[in-house]
PDB file of C-alpha atoms in Angstrom:
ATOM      1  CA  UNK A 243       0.000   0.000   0.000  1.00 34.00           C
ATOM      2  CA  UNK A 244       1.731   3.323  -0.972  1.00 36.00           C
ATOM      3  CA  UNK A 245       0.101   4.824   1.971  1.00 32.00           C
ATOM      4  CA  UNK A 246       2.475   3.464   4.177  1.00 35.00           C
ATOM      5  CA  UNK A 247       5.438   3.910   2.584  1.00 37.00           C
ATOM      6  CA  UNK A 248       7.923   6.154   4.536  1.00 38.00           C
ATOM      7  CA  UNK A 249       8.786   9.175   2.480  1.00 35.00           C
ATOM      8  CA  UNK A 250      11.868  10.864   4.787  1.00 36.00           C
ATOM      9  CA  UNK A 251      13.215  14.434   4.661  1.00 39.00           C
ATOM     10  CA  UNK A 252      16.224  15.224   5.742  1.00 37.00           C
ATOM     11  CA  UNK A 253      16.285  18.928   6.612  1.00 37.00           C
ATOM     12  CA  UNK A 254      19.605  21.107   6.530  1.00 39.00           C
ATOM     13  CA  UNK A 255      18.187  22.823   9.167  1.00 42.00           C
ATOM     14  CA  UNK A 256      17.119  22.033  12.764  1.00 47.00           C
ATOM     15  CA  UNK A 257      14.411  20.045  13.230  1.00 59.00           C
ATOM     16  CA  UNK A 258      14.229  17.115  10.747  1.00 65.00           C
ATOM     17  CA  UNK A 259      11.050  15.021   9.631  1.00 72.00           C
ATOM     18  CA  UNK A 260       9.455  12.309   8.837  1.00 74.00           C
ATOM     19  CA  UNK A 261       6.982  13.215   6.611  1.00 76.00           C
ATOM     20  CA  UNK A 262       3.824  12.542   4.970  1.00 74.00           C
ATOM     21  CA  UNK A 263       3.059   9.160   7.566  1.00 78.00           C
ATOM     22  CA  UNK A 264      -0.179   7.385   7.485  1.00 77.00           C
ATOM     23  CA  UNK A 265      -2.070   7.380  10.630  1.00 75.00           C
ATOM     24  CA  UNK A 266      -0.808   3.392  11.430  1.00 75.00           C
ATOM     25  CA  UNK A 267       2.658   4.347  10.626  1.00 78.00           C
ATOM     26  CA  UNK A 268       3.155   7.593  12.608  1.00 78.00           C
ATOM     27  CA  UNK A 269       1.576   6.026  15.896  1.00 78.00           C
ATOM     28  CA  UNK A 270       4.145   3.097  15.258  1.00 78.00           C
ATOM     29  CA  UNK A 271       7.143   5.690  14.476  1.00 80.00           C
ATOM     30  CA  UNK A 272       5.865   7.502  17.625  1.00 83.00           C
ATOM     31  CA  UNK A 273       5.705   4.490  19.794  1.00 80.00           C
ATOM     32  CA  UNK A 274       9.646   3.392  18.885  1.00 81.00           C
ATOM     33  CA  UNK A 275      10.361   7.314  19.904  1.00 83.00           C
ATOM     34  CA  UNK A 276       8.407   7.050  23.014  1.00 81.00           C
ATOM     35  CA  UNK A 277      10.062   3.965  24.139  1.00 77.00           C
ATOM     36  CA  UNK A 278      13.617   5.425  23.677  1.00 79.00           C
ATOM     37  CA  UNK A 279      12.455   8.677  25.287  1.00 82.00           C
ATOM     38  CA  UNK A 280      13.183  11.123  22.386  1.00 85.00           C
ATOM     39  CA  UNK A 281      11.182  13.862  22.529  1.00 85.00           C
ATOM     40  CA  UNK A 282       9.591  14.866  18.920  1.00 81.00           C
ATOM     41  CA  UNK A 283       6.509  16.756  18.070  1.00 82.00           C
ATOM     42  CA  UNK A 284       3.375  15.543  15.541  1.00 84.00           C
ATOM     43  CA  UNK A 285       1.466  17.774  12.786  1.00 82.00           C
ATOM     44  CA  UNK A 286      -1.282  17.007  10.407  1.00 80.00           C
ATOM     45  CA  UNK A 287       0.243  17.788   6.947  1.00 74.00           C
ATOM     46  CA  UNK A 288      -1.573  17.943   3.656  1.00 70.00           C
ATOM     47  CA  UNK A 289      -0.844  14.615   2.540  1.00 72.00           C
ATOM     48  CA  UNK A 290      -0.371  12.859   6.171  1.00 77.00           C
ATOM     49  CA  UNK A 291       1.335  13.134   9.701  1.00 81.00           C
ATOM     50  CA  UNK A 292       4.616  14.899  10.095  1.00 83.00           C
ATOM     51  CA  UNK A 293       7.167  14.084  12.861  1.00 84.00           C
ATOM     52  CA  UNK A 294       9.184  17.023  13.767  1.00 84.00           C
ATOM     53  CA  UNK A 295      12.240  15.858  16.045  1.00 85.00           C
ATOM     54  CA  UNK A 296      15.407  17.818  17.236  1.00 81.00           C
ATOM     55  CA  UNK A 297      18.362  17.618  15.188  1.00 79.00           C
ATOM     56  CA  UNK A 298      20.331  16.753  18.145  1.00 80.00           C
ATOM     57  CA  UNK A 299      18.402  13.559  18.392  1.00 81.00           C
ATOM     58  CA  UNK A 300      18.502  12.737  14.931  1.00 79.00           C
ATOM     59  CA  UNK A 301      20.913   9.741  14.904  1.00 81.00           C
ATOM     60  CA  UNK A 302      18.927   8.493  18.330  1.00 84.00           C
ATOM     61  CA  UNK A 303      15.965   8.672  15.966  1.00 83.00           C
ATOM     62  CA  UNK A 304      17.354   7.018  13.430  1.00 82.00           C
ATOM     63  CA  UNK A 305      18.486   4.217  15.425  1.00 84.00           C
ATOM     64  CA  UNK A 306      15.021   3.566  17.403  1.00 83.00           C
ATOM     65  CA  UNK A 307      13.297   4.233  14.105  1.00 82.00           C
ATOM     66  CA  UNK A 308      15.498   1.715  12.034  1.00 81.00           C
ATOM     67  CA  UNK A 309      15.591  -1.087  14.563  1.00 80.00           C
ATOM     68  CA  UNK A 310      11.440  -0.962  14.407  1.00 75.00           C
ATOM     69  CA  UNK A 311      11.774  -1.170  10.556  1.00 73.00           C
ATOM     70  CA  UNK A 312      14.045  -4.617  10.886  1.00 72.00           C
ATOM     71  CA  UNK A 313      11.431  -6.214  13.243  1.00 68.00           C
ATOM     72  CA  UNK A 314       8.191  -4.986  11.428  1.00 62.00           C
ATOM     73  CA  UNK A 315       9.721  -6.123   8.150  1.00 57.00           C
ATOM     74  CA  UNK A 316      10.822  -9.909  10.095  1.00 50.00           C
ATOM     75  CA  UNK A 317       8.149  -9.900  11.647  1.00 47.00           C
ATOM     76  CA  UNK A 318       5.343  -8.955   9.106  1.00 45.00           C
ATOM     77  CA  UNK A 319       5.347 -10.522   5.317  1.00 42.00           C
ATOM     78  CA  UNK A 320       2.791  -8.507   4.126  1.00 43.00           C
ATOM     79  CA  UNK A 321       3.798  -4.655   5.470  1.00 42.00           C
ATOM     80  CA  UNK A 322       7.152  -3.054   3.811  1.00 42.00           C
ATOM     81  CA  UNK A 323       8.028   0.274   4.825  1.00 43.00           C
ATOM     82  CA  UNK A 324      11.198   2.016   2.852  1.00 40.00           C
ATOM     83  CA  UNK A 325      14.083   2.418   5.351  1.00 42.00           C
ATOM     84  CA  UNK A 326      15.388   5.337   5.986  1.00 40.00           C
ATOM     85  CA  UNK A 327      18.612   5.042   4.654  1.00 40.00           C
ATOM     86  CA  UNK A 328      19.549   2.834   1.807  1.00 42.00           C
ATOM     87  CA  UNK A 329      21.993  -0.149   2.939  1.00 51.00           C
ATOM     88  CA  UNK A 330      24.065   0.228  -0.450  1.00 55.00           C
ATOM     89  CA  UNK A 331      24.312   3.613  -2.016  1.00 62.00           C
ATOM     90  CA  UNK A 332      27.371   2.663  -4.968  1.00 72.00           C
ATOM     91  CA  UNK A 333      30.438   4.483  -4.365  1.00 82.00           C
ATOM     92  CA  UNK A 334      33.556   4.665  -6.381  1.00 88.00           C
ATOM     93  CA  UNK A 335      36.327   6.327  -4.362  1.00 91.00           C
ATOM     94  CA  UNK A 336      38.095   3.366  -4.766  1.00 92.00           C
ATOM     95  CA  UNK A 337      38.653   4.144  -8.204  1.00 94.00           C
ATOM     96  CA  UNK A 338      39.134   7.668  -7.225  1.00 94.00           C
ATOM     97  CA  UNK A 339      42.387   6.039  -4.491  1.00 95.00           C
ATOM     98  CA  UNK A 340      43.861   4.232  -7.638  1.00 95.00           C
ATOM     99  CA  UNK A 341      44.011   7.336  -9.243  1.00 96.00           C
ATOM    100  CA  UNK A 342      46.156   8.567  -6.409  1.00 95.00           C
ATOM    101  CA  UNK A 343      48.342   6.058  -6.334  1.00 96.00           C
ATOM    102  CA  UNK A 344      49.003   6.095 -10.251  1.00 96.00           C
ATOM    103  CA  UNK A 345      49.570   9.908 -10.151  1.00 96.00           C
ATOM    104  CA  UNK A 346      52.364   9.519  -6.580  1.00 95.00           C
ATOM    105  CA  UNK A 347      54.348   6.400  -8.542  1.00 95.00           C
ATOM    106  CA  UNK A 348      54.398   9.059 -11.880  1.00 95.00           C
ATOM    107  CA  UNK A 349      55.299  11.381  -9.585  1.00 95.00           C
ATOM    108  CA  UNK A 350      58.381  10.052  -8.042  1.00 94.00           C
ATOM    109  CA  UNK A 351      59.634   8.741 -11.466  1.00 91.00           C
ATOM    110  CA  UNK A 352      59.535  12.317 -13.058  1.00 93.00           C
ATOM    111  CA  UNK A 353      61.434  13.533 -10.142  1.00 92.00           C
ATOM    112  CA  UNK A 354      63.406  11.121  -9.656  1.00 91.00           C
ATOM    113  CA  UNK A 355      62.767  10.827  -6.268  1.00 91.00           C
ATOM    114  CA  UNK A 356      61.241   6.943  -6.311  1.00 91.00           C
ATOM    115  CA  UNK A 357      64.275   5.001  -4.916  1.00 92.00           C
ATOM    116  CA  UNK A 358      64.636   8.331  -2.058  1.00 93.00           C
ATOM    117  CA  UNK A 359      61.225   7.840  -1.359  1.00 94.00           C
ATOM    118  CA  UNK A 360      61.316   4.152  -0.695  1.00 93.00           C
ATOM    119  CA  UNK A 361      64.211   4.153   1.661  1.00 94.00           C
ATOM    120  CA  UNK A 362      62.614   7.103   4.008  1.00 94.00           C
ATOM    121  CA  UNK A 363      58.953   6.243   3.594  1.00 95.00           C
ATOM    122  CA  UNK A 364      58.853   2.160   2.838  1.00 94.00           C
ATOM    123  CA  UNK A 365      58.007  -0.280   5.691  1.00 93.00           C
ATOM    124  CA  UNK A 366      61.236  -0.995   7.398  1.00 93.00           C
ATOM    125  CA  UNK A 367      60.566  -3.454  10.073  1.00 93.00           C
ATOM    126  CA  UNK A 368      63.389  -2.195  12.370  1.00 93.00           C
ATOM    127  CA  UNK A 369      62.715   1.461  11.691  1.00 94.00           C
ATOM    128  CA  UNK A 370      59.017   0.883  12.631  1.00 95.00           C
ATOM    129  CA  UNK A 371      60.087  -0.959  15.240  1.00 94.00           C
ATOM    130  CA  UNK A 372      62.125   1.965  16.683  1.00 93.00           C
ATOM    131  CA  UNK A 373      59.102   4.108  16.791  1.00 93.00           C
ATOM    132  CA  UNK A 374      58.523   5.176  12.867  1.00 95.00           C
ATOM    133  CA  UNK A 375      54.895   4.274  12.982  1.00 96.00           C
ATOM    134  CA  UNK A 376      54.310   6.699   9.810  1.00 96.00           C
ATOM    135  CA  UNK A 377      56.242   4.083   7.560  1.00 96.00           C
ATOM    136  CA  UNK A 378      53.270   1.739   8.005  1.00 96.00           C
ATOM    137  CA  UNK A 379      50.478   4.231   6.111  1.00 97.00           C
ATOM    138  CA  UNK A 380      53.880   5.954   3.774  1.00 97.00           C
ATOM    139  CA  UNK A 381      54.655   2.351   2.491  1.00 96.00           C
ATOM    140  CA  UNK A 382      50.997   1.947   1.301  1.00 96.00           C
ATOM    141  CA  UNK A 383      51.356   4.613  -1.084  1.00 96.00           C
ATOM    142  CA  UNK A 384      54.520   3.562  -2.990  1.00 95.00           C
ATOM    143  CA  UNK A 385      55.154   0.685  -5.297  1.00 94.00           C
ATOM    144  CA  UNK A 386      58.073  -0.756  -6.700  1.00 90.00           C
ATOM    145  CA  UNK A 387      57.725  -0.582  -9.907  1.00 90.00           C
ATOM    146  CA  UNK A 388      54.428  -0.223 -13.212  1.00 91.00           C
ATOM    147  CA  UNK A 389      53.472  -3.735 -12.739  1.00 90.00           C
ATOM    148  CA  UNK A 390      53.302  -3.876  -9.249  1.00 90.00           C
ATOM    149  CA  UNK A 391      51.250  -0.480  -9.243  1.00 94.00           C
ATOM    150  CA  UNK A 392      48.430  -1.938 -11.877  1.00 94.00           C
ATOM    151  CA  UNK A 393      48.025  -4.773  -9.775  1.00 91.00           C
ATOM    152  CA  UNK A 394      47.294  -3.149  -6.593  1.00 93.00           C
ATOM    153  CA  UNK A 395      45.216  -0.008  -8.514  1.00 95.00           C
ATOM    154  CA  UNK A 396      43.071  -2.515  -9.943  1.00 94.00           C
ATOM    155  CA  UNK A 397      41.936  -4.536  -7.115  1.00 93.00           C
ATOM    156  CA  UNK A 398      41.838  -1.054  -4.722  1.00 95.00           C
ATOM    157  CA  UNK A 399      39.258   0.148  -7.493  1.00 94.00           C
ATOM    158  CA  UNK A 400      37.166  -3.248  -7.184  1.00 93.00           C
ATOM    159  CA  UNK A 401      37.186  -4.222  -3.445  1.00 94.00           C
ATOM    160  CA  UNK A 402      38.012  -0.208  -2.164  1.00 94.00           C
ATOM    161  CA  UNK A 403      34.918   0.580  -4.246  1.00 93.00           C
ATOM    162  CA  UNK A 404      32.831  -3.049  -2.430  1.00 92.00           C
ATOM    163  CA  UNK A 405      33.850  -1.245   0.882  1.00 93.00           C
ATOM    164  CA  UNK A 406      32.930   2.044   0.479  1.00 92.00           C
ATOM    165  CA  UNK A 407      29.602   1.157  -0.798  1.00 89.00           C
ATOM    166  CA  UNK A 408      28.720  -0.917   2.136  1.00 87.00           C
ATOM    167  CA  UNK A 409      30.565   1.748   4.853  1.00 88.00           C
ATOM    168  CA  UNK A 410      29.906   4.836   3.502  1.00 87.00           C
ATOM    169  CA  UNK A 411      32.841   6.759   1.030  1.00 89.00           C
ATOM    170  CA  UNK A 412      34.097   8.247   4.189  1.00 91.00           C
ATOM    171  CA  UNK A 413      34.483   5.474   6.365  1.00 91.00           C
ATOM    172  CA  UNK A 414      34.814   2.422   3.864  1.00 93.00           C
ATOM    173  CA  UNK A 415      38.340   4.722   2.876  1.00 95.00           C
ATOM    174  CA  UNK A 416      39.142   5.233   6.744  1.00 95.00           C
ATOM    175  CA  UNK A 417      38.446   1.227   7.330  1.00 96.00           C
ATOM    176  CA  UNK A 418      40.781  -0.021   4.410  1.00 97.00           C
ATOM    177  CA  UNK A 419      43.697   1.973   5.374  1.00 97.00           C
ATOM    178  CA  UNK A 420      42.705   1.329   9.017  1.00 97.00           C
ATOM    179  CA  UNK A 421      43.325  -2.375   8.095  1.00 97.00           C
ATOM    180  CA  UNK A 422      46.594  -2.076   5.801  1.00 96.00           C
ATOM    181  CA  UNK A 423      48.499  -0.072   8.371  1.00 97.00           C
ATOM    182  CA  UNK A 424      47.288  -2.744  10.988  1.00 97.00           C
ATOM    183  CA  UNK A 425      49.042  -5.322   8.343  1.00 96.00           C
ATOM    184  CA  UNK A 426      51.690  -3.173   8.627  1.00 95.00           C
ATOM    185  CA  UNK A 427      52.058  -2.864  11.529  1.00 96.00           C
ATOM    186  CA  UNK A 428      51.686  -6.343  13.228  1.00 95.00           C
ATOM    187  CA  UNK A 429      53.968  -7.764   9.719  1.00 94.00           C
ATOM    188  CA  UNK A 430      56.769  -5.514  11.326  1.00 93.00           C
ATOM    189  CA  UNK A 431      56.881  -7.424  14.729  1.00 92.00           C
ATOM    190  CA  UNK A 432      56.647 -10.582  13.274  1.00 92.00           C
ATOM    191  CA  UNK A 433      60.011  -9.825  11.223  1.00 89.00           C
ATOM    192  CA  UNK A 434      61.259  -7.600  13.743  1.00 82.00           C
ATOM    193  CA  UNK A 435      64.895  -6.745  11.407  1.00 81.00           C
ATOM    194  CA  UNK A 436      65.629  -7.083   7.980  1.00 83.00           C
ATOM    195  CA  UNK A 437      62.644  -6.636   6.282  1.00 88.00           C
ATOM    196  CA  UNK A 438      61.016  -3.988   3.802  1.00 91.00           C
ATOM    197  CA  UNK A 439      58.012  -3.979   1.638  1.00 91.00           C
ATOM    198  CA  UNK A 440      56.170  -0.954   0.242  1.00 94.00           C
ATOM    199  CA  UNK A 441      52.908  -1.637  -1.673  1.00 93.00           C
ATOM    200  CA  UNK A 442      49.016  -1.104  -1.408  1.00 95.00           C
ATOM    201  CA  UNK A 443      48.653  -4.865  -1.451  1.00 94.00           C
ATOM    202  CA  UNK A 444      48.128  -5.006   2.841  1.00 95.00           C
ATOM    203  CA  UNK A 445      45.323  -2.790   2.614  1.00 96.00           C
ATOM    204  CA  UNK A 446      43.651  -4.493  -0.756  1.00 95.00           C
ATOM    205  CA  UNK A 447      43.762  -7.500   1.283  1.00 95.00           C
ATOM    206  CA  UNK A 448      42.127  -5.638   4.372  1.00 95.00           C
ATOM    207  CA  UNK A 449      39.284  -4.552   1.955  1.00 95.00           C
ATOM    208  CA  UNK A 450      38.927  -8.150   0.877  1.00 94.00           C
ATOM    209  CA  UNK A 451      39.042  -9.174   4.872  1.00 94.00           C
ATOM    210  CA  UNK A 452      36.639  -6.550   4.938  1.00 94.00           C
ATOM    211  CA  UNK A 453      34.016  -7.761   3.082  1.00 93.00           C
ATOM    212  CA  UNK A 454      34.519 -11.487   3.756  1.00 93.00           C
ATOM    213  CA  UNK A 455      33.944 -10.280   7.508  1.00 92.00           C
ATOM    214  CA  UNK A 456      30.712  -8.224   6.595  1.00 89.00           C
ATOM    215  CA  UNK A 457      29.095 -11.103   4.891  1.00 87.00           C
ATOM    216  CA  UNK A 458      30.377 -14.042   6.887  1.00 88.00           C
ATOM    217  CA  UNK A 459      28.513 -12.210   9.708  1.00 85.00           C
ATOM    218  CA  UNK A 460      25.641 -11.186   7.306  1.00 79.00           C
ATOM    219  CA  UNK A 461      25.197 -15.114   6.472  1.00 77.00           C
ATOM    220  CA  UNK A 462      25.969 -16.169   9.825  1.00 79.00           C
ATOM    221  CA  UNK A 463      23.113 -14.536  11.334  1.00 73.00           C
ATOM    222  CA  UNK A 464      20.576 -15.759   8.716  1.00 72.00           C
ATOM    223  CA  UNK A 465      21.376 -19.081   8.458  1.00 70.00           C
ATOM    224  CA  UNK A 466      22.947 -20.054  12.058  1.00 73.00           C
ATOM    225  CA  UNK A 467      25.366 -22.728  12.133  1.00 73.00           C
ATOM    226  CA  UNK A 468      25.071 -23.858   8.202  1.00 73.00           C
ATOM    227  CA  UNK A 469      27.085 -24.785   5.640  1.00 74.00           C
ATOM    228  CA  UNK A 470      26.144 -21.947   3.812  1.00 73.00           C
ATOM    229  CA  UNK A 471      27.077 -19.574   6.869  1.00 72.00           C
ATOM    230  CA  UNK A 472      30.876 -20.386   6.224  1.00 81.00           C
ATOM    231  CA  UNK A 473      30.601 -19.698   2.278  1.00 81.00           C
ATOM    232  CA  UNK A 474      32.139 -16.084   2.359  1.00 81.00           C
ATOM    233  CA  UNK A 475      34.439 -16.824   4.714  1.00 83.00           C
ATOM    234  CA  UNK A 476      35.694 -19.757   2.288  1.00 86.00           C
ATOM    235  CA  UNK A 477      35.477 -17.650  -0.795  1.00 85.00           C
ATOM    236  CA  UNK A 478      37.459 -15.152   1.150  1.00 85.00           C
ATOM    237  CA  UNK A 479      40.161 -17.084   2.185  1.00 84.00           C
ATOM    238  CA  UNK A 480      40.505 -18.770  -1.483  1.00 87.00           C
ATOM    239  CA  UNK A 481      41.047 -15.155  -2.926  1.00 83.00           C
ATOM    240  CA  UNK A 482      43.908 -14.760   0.190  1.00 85.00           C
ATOM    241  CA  UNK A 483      45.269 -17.776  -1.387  1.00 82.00           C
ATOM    242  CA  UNK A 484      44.730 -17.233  -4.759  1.00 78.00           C
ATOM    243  CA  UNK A 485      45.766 -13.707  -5.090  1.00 77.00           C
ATOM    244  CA  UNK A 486      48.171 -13.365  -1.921  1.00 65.00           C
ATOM    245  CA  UNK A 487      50.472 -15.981  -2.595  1.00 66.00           C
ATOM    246  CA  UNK A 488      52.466 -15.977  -5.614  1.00 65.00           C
ATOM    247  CA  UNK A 489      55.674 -15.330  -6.574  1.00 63.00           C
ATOM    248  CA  UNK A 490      57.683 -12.576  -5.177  1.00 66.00           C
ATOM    249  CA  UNK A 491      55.290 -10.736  -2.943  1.00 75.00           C
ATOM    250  CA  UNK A 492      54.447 -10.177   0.947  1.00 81.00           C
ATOM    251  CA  UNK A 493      52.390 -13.156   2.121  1.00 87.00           C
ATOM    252  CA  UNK A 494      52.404 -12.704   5.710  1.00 89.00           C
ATOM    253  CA  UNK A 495      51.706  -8.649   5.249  1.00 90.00           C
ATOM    254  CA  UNK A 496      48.786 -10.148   2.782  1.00 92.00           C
ATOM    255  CA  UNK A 497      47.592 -12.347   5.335  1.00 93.00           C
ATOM    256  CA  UNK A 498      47.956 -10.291   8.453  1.00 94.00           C
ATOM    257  CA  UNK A 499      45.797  -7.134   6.025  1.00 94.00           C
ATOM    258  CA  UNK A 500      43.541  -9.533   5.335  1.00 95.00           C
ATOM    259  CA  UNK A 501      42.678 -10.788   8.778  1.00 96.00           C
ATOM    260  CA  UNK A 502      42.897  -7.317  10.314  1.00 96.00           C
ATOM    261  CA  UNK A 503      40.382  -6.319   7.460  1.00 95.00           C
ATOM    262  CA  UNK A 504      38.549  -9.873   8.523  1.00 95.00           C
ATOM    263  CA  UNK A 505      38.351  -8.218  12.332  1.00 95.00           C
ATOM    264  CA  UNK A 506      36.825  -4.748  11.332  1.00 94.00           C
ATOM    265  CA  UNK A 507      34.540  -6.465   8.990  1.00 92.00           C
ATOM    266  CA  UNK A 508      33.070  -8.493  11.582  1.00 90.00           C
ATOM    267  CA  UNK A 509      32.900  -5.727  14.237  1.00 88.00           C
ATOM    268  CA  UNK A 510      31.290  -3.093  11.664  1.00 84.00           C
ATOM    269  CA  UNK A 511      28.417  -5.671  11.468  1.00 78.00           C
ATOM    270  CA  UNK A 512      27.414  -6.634  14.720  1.00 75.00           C
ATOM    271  CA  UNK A 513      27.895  -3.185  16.273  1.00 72.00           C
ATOM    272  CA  UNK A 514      26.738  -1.347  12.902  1.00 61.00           C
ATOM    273  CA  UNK A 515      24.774   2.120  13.549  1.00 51.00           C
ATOM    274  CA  UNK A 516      23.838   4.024  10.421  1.00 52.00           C
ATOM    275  CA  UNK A 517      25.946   6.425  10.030  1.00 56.00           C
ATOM    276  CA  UNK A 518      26.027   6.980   5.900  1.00 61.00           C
ATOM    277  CA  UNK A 519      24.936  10.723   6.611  1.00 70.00           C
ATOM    278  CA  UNK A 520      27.551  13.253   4.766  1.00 78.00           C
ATOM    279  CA  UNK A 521      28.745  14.918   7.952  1.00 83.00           C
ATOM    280  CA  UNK A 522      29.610  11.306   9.090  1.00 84.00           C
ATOM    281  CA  UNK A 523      31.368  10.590   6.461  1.00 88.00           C
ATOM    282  CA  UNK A 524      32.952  13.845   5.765  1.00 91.00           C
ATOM    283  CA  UNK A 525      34.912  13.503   9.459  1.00 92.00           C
ATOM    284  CA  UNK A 526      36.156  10.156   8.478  1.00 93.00           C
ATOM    285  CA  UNK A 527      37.356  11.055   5.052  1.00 94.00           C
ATOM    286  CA  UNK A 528      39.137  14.261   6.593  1.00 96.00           C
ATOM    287  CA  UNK A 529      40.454  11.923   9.452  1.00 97.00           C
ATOM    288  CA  UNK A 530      41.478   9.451   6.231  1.00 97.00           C
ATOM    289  CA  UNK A 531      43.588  12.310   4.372  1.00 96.00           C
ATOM    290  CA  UNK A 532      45.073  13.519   8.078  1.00 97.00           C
ATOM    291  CA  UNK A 533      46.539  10.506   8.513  1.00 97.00           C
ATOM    292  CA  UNK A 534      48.250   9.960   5.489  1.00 96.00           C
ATOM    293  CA  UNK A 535      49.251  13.819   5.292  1.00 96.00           C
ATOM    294  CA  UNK A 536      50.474  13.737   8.774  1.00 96.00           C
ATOM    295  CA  UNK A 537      52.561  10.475   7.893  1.00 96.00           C
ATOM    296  CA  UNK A 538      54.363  11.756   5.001  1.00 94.00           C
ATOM    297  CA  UNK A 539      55.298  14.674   7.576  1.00 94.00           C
ATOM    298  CA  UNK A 540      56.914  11.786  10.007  1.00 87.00           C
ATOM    299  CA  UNK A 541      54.271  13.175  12.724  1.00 74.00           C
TER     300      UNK A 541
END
């Protein structure tokens, strides 16, 4: 019944609405408000109810609101009511990444500055080790040579893009490189000396963890302890195997992006709030560029 589908404004401006509610709907809406004490205020609009709530409560709102959409739509086979926000809105700033990449390795060969670059920037175990933490986001932007840059651009564009579609372009960006200099990181106290790698392979492998943890955990809780609960998590680690292992790369910094990747995956799921709103992901897109600008500064 288009009557009670939920047609949501989001004002720019304090409050923001739900508008145009059939009389069912808005006494449900109100009820999930009610229960998690947010104050809001009801009008009778031209084409329905409006609920007017503060824009400080707006992610409260959100919440209590969405949660009642999951169990009326579980629950109920014959209501559907829109959700507020869309669970996939496609994103391509992993594309957007590659680019960067592509345009720092040209960069560095037209200066000359490549093999410079690698030595103060790549991820020396023992230099990390002595407290150059910035070497484990630097080495993520530099590649050793065309080949090894196509690679990694490619698969950033596909599974960067898979991230940021499911987390938001903000914070599916913030989540991969959260994962890669993880890899880095815990690839550098495994070797402890005599070790260096450079590469945007760790945090590929964290977006493939990524996902595989998403949708292990997305299966997992709809089909319990099945075969078919395991299936991304197999796929997952085939790819690891697949892709991660050949000749003359970083296996363990594959695996140990991968499984950090795996971790956030998992943990974005079960503790998932929607937070795809643009201020949202405008902080963790500023926080993503921070950290890599503040890197490259050794800070």
């Amino acid at each position: 019944n288009s009557k009670n589908c939920l047609f949501l404004t989001m004002m720019n401006t304090s409050p923001f609405s739900y508008n145009d509610l059939s009389e069912t709907i808005a006494n449900s809406y109100m009820l999930a408000l009610s229960v998690n004490t947010i104050p809001y205020e009801i009008e009778k609009g031209a084409h329905g109810w409006d609920i007017l709530i503060d824009a400080a409560y707006e992610e409260e709102a959100t919440r209590a609101i969405e949660e009642f959409l999951f169990e009326t739509h579980t629950h109920s086979s014959d209501t559907y009511v829109e959700p507020l926000f869309p669970e996939y809105i496609n994103s391509y700033a992993g594309i957007w990444i590659s680019l960067v990449l592509i345009i720092i390795h040209i960069g560095l060969f037209l200066t000359h500055e490549h093999d410079k670059f690698i030595k103060i920037y790549g991820a020396s175990a023992r230099s990390i080790l002595q407290g150059e933490y910035y070497r484990t986001v630097t080495a993520l932007m530099l590649h050793r040579d065309t080949l090894h840059l196509i690679g990694n651009s490619v698969f950033m564009g596909l599974l960067g893009s898979a991230v940021c579609t499911i987390f938001g372009w903000g914070s599916g960006l913030l989540a991969v490189l959260i994962s890669g200099i993880i890899g880095n990181l815990l690839n550098a106290y495994l070797y402890e000396v005599n070790h260096h790698s450079i590469g945007a392979s760790t945090a590929v492998f964290g977006a493939l963890g990524i996902l595989t943890g998403y949708q292990w955990v997305s299966h997992f809780s709809r089909y319990g302890f099945r075969l078919k609960s395991f299936a991304a998590l197999a796929a997952g680690l085939a790819l690891l195997g697949f892709l991660g292992a050949s000749k003359d790369v970083d296996i363990l910094a594959h695996f140990f992006g991968f499984i950090s990747g795996l971790i956030i995956g998992i943990f974005y799921h079960l503790w998932y709030i929607s937070h795809k709103n643009n201020k949202t992901q405008t902080i963790h897109f500023i926080l993503f560029v921070l950290i890599i600008l503040l890197s490259f500064l050794k800070i």
